[in-house]
Short mmCIF file of C-alpha atoms in Angstrom, two decimals:
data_model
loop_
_atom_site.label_atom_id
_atom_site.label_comp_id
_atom_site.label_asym_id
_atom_site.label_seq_id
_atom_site.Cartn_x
_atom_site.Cartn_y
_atom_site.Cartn_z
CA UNK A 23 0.00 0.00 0.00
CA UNK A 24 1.99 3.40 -0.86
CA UNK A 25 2.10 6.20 1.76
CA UNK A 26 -0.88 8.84 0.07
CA UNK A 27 -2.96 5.59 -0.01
CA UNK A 28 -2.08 4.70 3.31
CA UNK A 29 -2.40 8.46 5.12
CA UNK A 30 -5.53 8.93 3.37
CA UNK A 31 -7.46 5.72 4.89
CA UNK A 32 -5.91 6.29 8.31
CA UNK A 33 -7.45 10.27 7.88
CA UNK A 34 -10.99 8.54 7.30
CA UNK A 35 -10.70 5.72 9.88
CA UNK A 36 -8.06 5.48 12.37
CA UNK A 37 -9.73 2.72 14.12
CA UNK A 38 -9.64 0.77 10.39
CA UNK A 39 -9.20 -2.91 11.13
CA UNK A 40 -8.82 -3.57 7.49
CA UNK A 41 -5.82 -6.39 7.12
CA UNK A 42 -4.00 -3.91 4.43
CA UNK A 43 -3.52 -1.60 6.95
CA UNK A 44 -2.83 -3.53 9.78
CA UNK A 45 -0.07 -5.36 7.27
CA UNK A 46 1.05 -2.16 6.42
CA UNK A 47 1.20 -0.87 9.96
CA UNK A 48 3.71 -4.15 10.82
CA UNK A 49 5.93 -3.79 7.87
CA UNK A 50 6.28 -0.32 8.02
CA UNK A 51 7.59 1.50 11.00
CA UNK A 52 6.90 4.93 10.15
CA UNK A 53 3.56 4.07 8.50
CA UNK A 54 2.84 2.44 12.16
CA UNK A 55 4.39 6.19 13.92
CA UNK A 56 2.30 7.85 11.76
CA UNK A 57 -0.89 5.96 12.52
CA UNK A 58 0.02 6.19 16.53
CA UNK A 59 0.45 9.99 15.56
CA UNK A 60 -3.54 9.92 13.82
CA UNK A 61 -4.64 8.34 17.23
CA UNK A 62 -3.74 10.03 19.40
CA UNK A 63 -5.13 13.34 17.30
CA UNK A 64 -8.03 11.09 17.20
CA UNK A 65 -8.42 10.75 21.36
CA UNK A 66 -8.07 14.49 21.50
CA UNK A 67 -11.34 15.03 18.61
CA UNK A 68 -12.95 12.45 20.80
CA UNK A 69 -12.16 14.06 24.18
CA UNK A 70 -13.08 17.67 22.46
CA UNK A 71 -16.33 16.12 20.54
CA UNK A 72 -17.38 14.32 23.95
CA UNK A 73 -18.83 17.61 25.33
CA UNK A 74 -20.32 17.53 28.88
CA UNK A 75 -24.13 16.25 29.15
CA UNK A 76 -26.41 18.09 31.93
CA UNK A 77 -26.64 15.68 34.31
CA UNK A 78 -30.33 16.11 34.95
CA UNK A 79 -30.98 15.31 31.07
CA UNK A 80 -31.59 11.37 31.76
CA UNK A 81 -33.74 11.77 34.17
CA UNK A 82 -35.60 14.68 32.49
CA UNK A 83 -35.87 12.62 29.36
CA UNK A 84 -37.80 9.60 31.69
CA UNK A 85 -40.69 12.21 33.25
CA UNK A 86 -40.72 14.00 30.83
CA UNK A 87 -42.09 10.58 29.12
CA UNK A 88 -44.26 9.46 31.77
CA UNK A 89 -46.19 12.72 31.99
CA UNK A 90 -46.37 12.59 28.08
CA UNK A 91 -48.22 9.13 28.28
CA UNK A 92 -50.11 9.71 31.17
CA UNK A 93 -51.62 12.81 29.72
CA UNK A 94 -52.15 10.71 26.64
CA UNK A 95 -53.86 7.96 28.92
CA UNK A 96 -56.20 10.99 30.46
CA UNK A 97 -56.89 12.34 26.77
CA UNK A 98 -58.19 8.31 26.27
CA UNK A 99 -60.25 8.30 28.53
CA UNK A 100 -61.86 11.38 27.79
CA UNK A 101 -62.26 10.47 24.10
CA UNK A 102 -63.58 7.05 25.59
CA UNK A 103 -66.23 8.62 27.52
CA UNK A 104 -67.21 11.58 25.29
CA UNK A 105 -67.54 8.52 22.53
CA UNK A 106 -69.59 6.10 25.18
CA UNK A 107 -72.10 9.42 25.32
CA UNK A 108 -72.13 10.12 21.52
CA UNK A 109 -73.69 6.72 21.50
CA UNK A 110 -75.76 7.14 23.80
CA UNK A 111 -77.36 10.16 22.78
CA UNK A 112 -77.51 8.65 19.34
CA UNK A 113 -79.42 5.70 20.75
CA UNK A 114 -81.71 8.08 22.64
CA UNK A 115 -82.55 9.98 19.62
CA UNK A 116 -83.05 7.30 17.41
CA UNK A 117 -85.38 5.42 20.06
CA UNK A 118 -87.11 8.67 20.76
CA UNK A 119 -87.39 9.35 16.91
CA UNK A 120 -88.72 5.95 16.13
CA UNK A 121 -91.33 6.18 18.76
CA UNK A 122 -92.83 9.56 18.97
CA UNK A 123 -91.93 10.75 14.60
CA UNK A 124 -95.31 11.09 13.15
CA UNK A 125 -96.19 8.59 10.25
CA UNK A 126 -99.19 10.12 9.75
CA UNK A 127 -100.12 13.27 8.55
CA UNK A 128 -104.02 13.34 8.36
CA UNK A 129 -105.88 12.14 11.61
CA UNK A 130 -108.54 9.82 10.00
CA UNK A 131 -105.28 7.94 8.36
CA UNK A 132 -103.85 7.09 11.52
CA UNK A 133 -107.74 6.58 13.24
CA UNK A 134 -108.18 3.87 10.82
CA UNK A 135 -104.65 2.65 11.36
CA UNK A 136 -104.56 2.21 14.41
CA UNK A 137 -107.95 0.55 14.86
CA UNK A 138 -106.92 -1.75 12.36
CA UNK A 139 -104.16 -2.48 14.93
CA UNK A 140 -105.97 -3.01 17.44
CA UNK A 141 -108.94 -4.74 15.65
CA UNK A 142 -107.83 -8.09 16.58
CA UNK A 143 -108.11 -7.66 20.46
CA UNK A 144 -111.42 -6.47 20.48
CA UNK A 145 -115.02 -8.27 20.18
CA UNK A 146 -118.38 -6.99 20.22
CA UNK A 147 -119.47 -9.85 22.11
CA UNK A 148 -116.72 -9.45 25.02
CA UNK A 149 -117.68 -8.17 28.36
CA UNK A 150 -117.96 -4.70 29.01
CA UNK A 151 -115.77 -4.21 32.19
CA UNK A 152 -115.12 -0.50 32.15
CA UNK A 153 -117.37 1.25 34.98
CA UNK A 154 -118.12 5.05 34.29
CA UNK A 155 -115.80 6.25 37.34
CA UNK A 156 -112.60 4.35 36.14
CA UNK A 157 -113.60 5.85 32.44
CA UNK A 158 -113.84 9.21 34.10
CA UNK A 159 -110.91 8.86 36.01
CA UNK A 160 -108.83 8.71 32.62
CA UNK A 161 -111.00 11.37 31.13
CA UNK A 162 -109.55 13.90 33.78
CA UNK A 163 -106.44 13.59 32.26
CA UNK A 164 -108.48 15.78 28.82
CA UNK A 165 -110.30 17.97 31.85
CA UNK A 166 -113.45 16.45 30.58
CA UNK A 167 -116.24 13.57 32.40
CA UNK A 168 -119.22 11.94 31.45
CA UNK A 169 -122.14 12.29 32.49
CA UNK A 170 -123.58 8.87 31.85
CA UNK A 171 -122.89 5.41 30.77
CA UNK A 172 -122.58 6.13 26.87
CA UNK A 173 -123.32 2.31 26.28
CA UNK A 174 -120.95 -1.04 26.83
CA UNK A 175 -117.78 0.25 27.49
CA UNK A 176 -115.33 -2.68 26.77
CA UNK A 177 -112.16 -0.44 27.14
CA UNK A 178 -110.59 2.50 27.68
CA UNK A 179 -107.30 3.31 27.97
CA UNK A 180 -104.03 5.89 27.16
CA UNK A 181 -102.78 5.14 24.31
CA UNK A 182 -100.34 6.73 21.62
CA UNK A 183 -102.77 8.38 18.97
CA UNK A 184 -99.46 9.06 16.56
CA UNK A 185 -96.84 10.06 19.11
CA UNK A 186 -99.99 12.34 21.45
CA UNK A 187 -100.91 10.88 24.56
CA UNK A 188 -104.81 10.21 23.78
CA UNK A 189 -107.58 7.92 25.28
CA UNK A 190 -109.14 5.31 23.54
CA UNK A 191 -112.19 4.15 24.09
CA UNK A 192 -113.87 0.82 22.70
CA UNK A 193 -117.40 0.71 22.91
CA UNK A 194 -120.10 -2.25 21.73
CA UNK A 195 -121.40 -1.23 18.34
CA UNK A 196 -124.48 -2.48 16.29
CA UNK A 197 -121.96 -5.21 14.58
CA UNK A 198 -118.66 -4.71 15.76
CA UNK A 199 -117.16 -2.24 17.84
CA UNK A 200 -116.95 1.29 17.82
CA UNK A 201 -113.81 3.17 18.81
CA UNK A 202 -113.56 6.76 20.43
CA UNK A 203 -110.61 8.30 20.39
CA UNK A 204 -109.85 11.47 22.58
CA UNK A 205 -106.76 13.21 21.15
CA UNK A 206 -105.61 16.47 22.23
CA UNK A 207 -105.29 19.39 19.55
CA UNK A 208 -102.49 19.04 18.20
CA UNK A 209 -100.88 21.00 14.98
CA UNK A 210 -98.69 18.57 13.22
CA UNK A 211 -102.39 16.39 11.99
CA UNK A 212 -104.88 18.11 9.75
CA UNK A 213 -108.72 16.85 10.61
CA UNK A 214 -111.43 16.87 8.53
CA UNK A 215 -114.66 15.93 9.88
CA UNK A 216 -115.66 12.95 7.75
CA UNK A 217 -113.03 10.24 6.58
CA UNK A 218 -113.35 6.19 5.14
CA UNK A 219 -111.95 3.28 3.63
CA UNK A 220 -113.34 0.09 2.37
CA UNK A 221 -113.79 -1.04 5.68
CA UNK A 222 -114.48 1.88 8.33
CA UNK A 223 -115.86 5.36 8.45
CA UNK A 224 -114.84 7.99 10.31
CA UNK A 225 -116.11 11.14 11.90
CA UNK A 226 -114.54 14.25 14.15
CA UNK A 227 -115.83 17.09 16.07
CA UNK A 228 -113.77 19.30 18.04
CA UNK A 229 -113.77 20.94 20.95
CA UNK A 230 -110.96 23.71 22.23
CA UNK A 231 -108.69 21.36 23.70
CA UNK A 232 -109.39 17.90 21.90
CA UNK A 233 -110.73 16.19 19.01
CA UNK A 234 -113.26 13.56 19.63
CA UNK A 235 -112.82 11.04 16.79
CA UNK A 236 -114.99 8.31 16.41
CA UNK A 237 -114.49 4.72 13.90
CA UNK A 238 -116.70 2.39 13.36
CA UNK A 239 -117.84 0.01 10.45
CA UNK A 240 -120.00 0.93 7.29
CA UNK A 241 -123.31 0.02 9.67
CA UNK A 242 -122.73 1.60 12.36
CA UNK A 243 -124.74 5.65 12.96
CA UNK A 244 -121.75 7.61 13.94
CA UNK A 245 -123.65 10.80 13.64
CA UNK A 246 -125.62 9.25 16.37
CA UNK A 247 -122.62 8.41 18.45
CA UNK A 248 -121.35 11.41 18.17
CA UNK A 249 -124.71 13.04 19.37
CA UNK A 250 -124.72 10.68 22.20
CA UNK A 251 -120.73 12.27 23.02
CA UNK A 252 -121.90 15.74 22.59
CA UNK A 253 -124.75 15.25 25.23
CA UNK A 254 -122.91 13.33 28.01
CA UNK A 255 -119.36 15.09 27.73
CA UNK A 256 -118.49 17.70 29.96
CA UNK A 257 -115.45 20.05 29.80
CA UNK A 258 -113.99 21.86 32.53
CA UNK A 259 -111.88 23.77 30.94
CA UNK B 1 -46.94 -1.19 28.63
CA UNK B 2 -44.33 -1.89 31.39
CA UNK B 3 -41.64 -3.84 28.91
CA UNK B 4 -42.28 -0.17 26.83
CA UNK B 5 -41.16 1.90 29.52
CA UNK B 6 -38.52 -0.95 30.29
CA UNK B 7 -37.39 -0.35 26.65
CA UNK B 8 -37.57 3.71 26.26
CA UNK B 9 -35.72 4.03 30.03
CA UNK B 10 -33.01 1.32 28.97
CA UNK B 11 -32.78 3.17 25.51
CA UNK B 12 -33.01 7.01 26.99
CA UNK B 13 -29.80 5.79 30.01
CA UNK B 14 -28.01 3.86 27.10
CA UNK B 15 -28.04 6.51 23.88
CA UNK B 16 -28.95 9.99 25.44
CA UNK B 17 -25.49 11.28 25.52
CA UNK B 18 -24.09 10.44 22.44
CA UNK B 19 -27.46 11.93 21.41
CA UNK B 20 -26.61 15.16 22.93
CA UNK B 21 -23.57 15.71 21.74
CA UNK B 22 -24.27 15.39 17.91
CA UNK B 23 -27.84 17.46 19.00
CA UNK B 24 -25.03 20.14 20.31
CA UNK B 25 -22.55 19.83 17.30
CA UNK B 26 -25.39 20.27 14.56
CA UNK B 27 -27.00 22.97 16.35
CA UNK B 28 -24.00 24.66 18.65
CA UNK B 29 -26.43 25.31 21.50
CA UNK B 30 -27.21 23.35 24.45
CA UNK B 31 -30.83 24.63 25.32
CA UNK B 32 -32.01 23.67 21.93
CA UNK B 33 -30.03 20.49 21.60
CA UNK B 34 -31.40 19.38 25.28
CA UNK B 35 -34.87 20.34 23.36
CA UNK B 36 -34.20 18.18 19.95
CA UNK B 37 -33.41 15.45 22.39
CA UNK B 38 -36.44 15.92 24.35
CA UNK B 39 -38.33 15.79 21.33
CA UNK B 40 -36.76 12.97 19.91
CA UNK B 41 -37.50 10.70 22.72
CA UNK B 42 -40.71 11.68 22.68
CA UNK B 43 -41.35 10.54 19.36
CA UNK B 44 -39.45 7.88 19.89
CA UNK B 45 -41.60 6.43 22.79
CA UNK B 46 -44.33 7.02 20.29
CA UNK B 47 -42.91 4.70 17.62
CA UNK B 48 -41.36 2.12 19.90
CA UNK B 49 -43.01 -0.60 19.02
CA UNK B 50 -41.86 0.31 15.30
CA UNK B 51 -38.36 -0.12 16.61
CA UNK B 52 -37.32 -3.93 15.69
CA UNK B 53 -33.72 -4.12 16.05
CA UNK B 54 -32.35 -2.85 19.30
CA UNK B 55 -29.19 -2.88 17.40
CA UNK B 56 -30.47 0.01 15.46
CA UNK B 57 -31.73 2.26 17.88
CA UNK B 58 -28.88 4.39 18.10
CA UNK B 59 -29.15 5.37 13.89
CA UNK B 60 -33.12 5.48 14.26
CA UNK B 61 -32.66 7.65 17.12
CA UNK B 62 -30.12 10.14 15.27
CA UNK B 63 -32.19 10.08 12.12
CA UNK B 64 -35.23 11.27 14.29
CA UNK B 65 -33.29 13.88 15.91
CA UNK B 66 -32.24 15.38 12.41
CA UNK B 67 -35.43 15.74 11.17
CA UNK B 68 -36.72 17.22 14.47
CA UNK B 69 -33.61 19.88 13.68
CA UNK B 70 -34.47 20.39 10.08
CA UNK B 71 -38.12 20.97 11.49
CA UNK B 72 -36.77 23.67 13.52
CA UNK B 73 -35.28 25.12 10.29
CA UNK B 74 -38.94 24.96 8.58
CA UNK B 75 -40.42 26.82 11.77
CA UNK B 76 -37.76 29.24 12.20
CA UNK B 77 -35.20 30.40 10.00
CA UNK B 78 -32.02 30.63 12.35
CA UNK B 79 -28.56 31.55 11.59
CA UNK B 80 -26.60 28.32 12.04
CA UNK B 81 -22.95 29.50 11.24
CA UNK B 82 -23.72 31.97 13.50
CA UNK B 83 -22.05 30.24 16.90
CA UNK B 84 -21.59 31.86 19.60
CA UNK B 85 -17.86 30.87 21.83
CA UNK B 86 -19.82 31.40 24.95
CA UNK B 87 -22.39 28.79 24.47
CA UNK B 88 -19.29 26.06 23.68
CA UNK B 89 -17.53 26.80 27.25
CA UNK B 90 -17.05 24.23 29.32
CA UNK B 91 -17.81 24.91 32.98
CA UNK B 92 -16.08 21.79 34.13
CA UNK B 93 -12.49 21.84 33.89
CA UNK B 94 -10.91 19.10 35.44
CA UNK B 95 -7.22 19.38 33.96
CA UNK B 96 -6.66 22.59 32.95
CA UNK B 97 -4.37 22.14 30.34
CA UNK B 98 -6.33 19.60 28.82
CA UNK B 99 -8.98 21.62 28.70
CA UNK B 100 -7.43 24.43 27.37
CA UNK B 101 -6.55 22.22 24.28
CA UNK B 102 -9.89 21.01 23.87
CA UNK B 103 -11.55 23.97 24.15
CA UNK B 104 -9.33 25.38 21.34
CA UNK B 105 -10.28 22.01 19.54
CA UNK B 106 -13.93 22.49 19.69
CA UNK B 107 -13.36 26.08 18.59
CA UNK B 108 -11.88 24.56 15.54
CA UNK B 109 -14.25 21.87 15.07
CA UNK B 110 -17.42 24.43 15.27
CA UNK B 111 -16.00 26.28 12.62
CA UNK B 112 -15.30 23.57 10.36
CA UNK B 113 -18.00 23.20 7.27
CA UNK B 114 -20.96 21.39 8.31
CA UNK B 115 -19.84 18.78 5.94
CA UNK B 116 -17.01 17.80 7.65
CA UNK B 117 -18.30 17.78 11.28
CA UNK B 118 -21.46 15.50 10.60
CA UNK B 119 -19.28 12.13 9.31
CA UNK B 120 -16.70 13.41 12.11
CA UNK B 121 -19.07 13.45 15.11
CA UNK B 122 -21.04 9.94 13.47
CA UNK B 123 -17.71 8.33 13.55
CA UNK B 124 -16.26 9.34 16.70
CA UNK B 125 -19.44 9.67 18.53
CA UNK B 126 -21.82 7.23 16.94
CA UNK B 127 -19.24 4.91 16.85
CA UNK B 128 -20.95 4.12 12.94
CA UNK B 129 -18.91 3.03 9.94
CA UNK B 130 -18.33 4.52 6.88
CA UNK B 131 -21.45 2.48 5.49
CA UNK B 132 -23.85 3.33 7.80
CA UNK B 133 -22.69 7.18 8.03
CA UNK B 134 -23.40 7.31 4.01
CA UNK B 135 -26.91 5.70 4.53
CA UNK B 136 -28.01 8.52 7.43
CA UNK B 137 -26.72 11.12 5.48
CA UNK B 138 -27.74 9.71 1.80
CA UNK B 139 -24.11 9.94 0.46
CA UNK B 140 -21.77 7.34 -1.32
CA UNK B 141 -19.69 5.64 1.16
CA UNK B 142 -16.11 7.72 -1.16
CA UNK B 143 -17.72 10.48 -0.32
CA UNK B 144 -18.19 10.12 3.55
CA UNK B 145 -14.37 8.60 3.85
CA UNK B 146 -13.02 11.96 1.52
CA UNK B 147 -15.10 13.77 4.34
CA UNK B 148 -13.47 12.27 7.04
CA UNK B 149 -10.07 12.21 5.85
CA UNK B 150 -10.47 16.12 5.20
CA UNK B 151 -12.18 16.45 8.68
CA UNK B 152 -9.35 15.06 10.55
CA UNK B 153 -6.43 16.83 7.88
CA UNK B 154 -7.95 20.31 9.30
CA UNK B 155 -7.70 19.25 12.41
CA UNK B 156 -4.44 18.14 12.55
CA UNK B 157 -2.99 21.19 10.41
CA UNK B 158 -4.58 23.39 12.53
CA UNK B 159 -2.90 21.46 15.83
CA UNK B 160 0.37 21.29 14.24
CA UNK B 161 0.31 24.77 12.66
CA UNK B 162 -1.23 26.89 15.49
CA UNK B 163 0.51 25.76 18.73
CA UNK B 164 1.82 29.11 19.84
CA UNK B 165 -1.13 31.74 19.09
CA UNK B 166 -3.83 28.99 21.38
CA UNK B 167 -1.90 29.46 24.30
CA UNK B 168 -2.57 33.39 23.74
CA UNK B 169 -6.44 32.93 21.92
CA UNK B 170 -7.09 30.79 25.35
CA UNK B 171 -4.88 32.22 27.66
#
């Protein structure tokens, strides 16, 4: 290896284990001075690059770490639980959506609907169960009473008249039975007095606070019910 | 979670020093290289589990750190040649004629191009060979050695020609 060759790979790497220079090195005494010469240059770049390190920088380094993470670990949690609600008040508004959206936009749609429903539960020839106090009892709930018996009462109860608390009523009618439904005014349904299908017919009156709607089949004289209603009801309010 | 922190504390005792001092000799300031090293750990605990060979941790570590520093370039344009002597002091001086020298030394080594000082500092710091210095800093391996040799020629021209006037620069 000549001397240029030699200086120059020493230069780059004076810890060079390669076997041309450690050949060179043993045949060659002042190609070995020269290297012992590179070095010890080289321990005083290493003592000169090998500045002093603040001594608190290890331990610095560590917390600083931990209190990264564990502020990451809070900023989980919180995602977690702001998620978990998300959710939640997804679910709720679905549910609440599902159950109380309006799928009917014209009262004697959902009348019929609903009675339609609820056909299948009711006979004319059942027993008529309902006393007039229990009736009124619910009736309070519209600030209104009866009077009298309006007939056989075979149930009345709250139900959901499209997402408004409303009573219905199921009295015995000439054929099958008649239902009376007690909804609050409300302004998301349009009424019109009269309504039908195939099956049922339909009529409404109105008073300030609630619609009276009554259903019954093709036989039945709902003018006459409805008569009967205007007689016996009483409004408080 | 605890073999992590078992990892990243190992890592930060084993490698923070040598981190340091290239942080210091890229950047010539100790706040900001104690704050490139800060930041590199950090990101470092973040990709841990990315880190395969422990082997390489020491490279993966310094490649982090120089883009954190060329980050810092993109955020704020600072002077880099401009080095200040005061920030290089060393407080501790255990021999003082040793440390006289290597003061002078790191004078000369600050003001060495850029070029030179990076493969310098990998080598003698990182402990890295020629081959792994070209792959950090995307060079052919010729290049890096030429780097070196020129690093260390400086150096040693400067030692052999300036003997007289350090005493008096220092003194």
């Amino acid at each position: 290896m000549d001397d240029l060759q030699f200086r120059r790979e020493i230069y780059a790497d004076p810890k060079s284990k390669s076997p041309d220079i450690q050949a060179a090195k043993n045949t060659d005494p002042a190609k070995l001075k020269f290297a012992q010469e590179v070095d010890e240059l080289d321990d005083k770049i290493s003592n000169a690059l090998n500045i002093p390190v603040p001594e608190d920088l290890c331990q610095t380094l560590i917390l600083r770490q931990s209190l990264a993470s564990h502020q990451q670990q809070k900023r989980k949690k919180y995602i977690r639980v702001a998620l978990a609600a998300s959710i939640t008040l997804a679910i709720g508004l679905t549910v609440n959506q599902l159950q109380f959206s309006h799928a009917y936009d014209s009262v004697g749609d959902y009348a019929i609907a609903h009675v339609n429903h609820e056909a299948k539960y009711f006979s004319n020839d059942a027993e008529a169960n309902v006393p007039l106090g229990a009736l009124n009892k619910k009736m309070a709930s519209f600030n209104g009473s009866f009077t009298d018996s309006m007939g056989d009462l075979l149930m009345a109860e709250f139900c959901r008249f499209d997402g408004i608390k409303s009573l219905h009523m199921v009295f015995r009618g000439k054929n099958s039975p008649v239902n009376v439904f007690v909804v609050p005014q409300s302004k998301h349904l349009s009424y019109k007095t009269v309504f039908d299908n195939h099956q049922y017919n339909g009529i409404v009156s109105s008073t300030n606070e609630s619609h009276i709607i009554v259903v019954g089949d093709k036989a039945e004289p709902l003018e006459q019910w409805q008569l009967k209603l205007q007689n016996q009801l009483r409004w408080s309010a | 979670m605890a073999t992590k922190q078992v990892r990243y504390e190992a890592l930060v005792k084993a490698l923070h020093s040598d981190l340091y001092r290239y942080a210091f000799w890229l950047t010539h300031d100790r706040q900001v290289s104690e704050d490139l090293v800060q930041e590199t750990f950090l990101r470092a605990w973040r990709a841990l589990d990315s880190l395969k060979d422990e082997k390489a941790a020491k490279s993966w570590l310094i490649t982090i750190l120089r883009r954190e520093n060329a980050r810092r370039f993109e955020r704020k344009r600072f002077e880099m040649s401009e080095y200040e002597e005061a920030t290089i002091q060393d407080v501790k001086s255990t021999n003082a004629e040793q440390e006289i020298e290597n003061q002078w030394l790191r004078d000369k080594i600050a003001k060495m191009p850029e070029e030179y000082r990076e493969p310098l500092v990998l080598q003698v710091i990182g402990g890295f060979s020629g081959e792994e210095i070209a792959t950090m800093l995307s060079l052919n391996k010729n290049t890096v050695m030429t780097r070196l040799f020129r690093a260390r020629n400086q150096l040693k021209d400067a030692l052999e020609d300036e003997p007289m006037t350090r005493g008096i620069q220092n003194g």
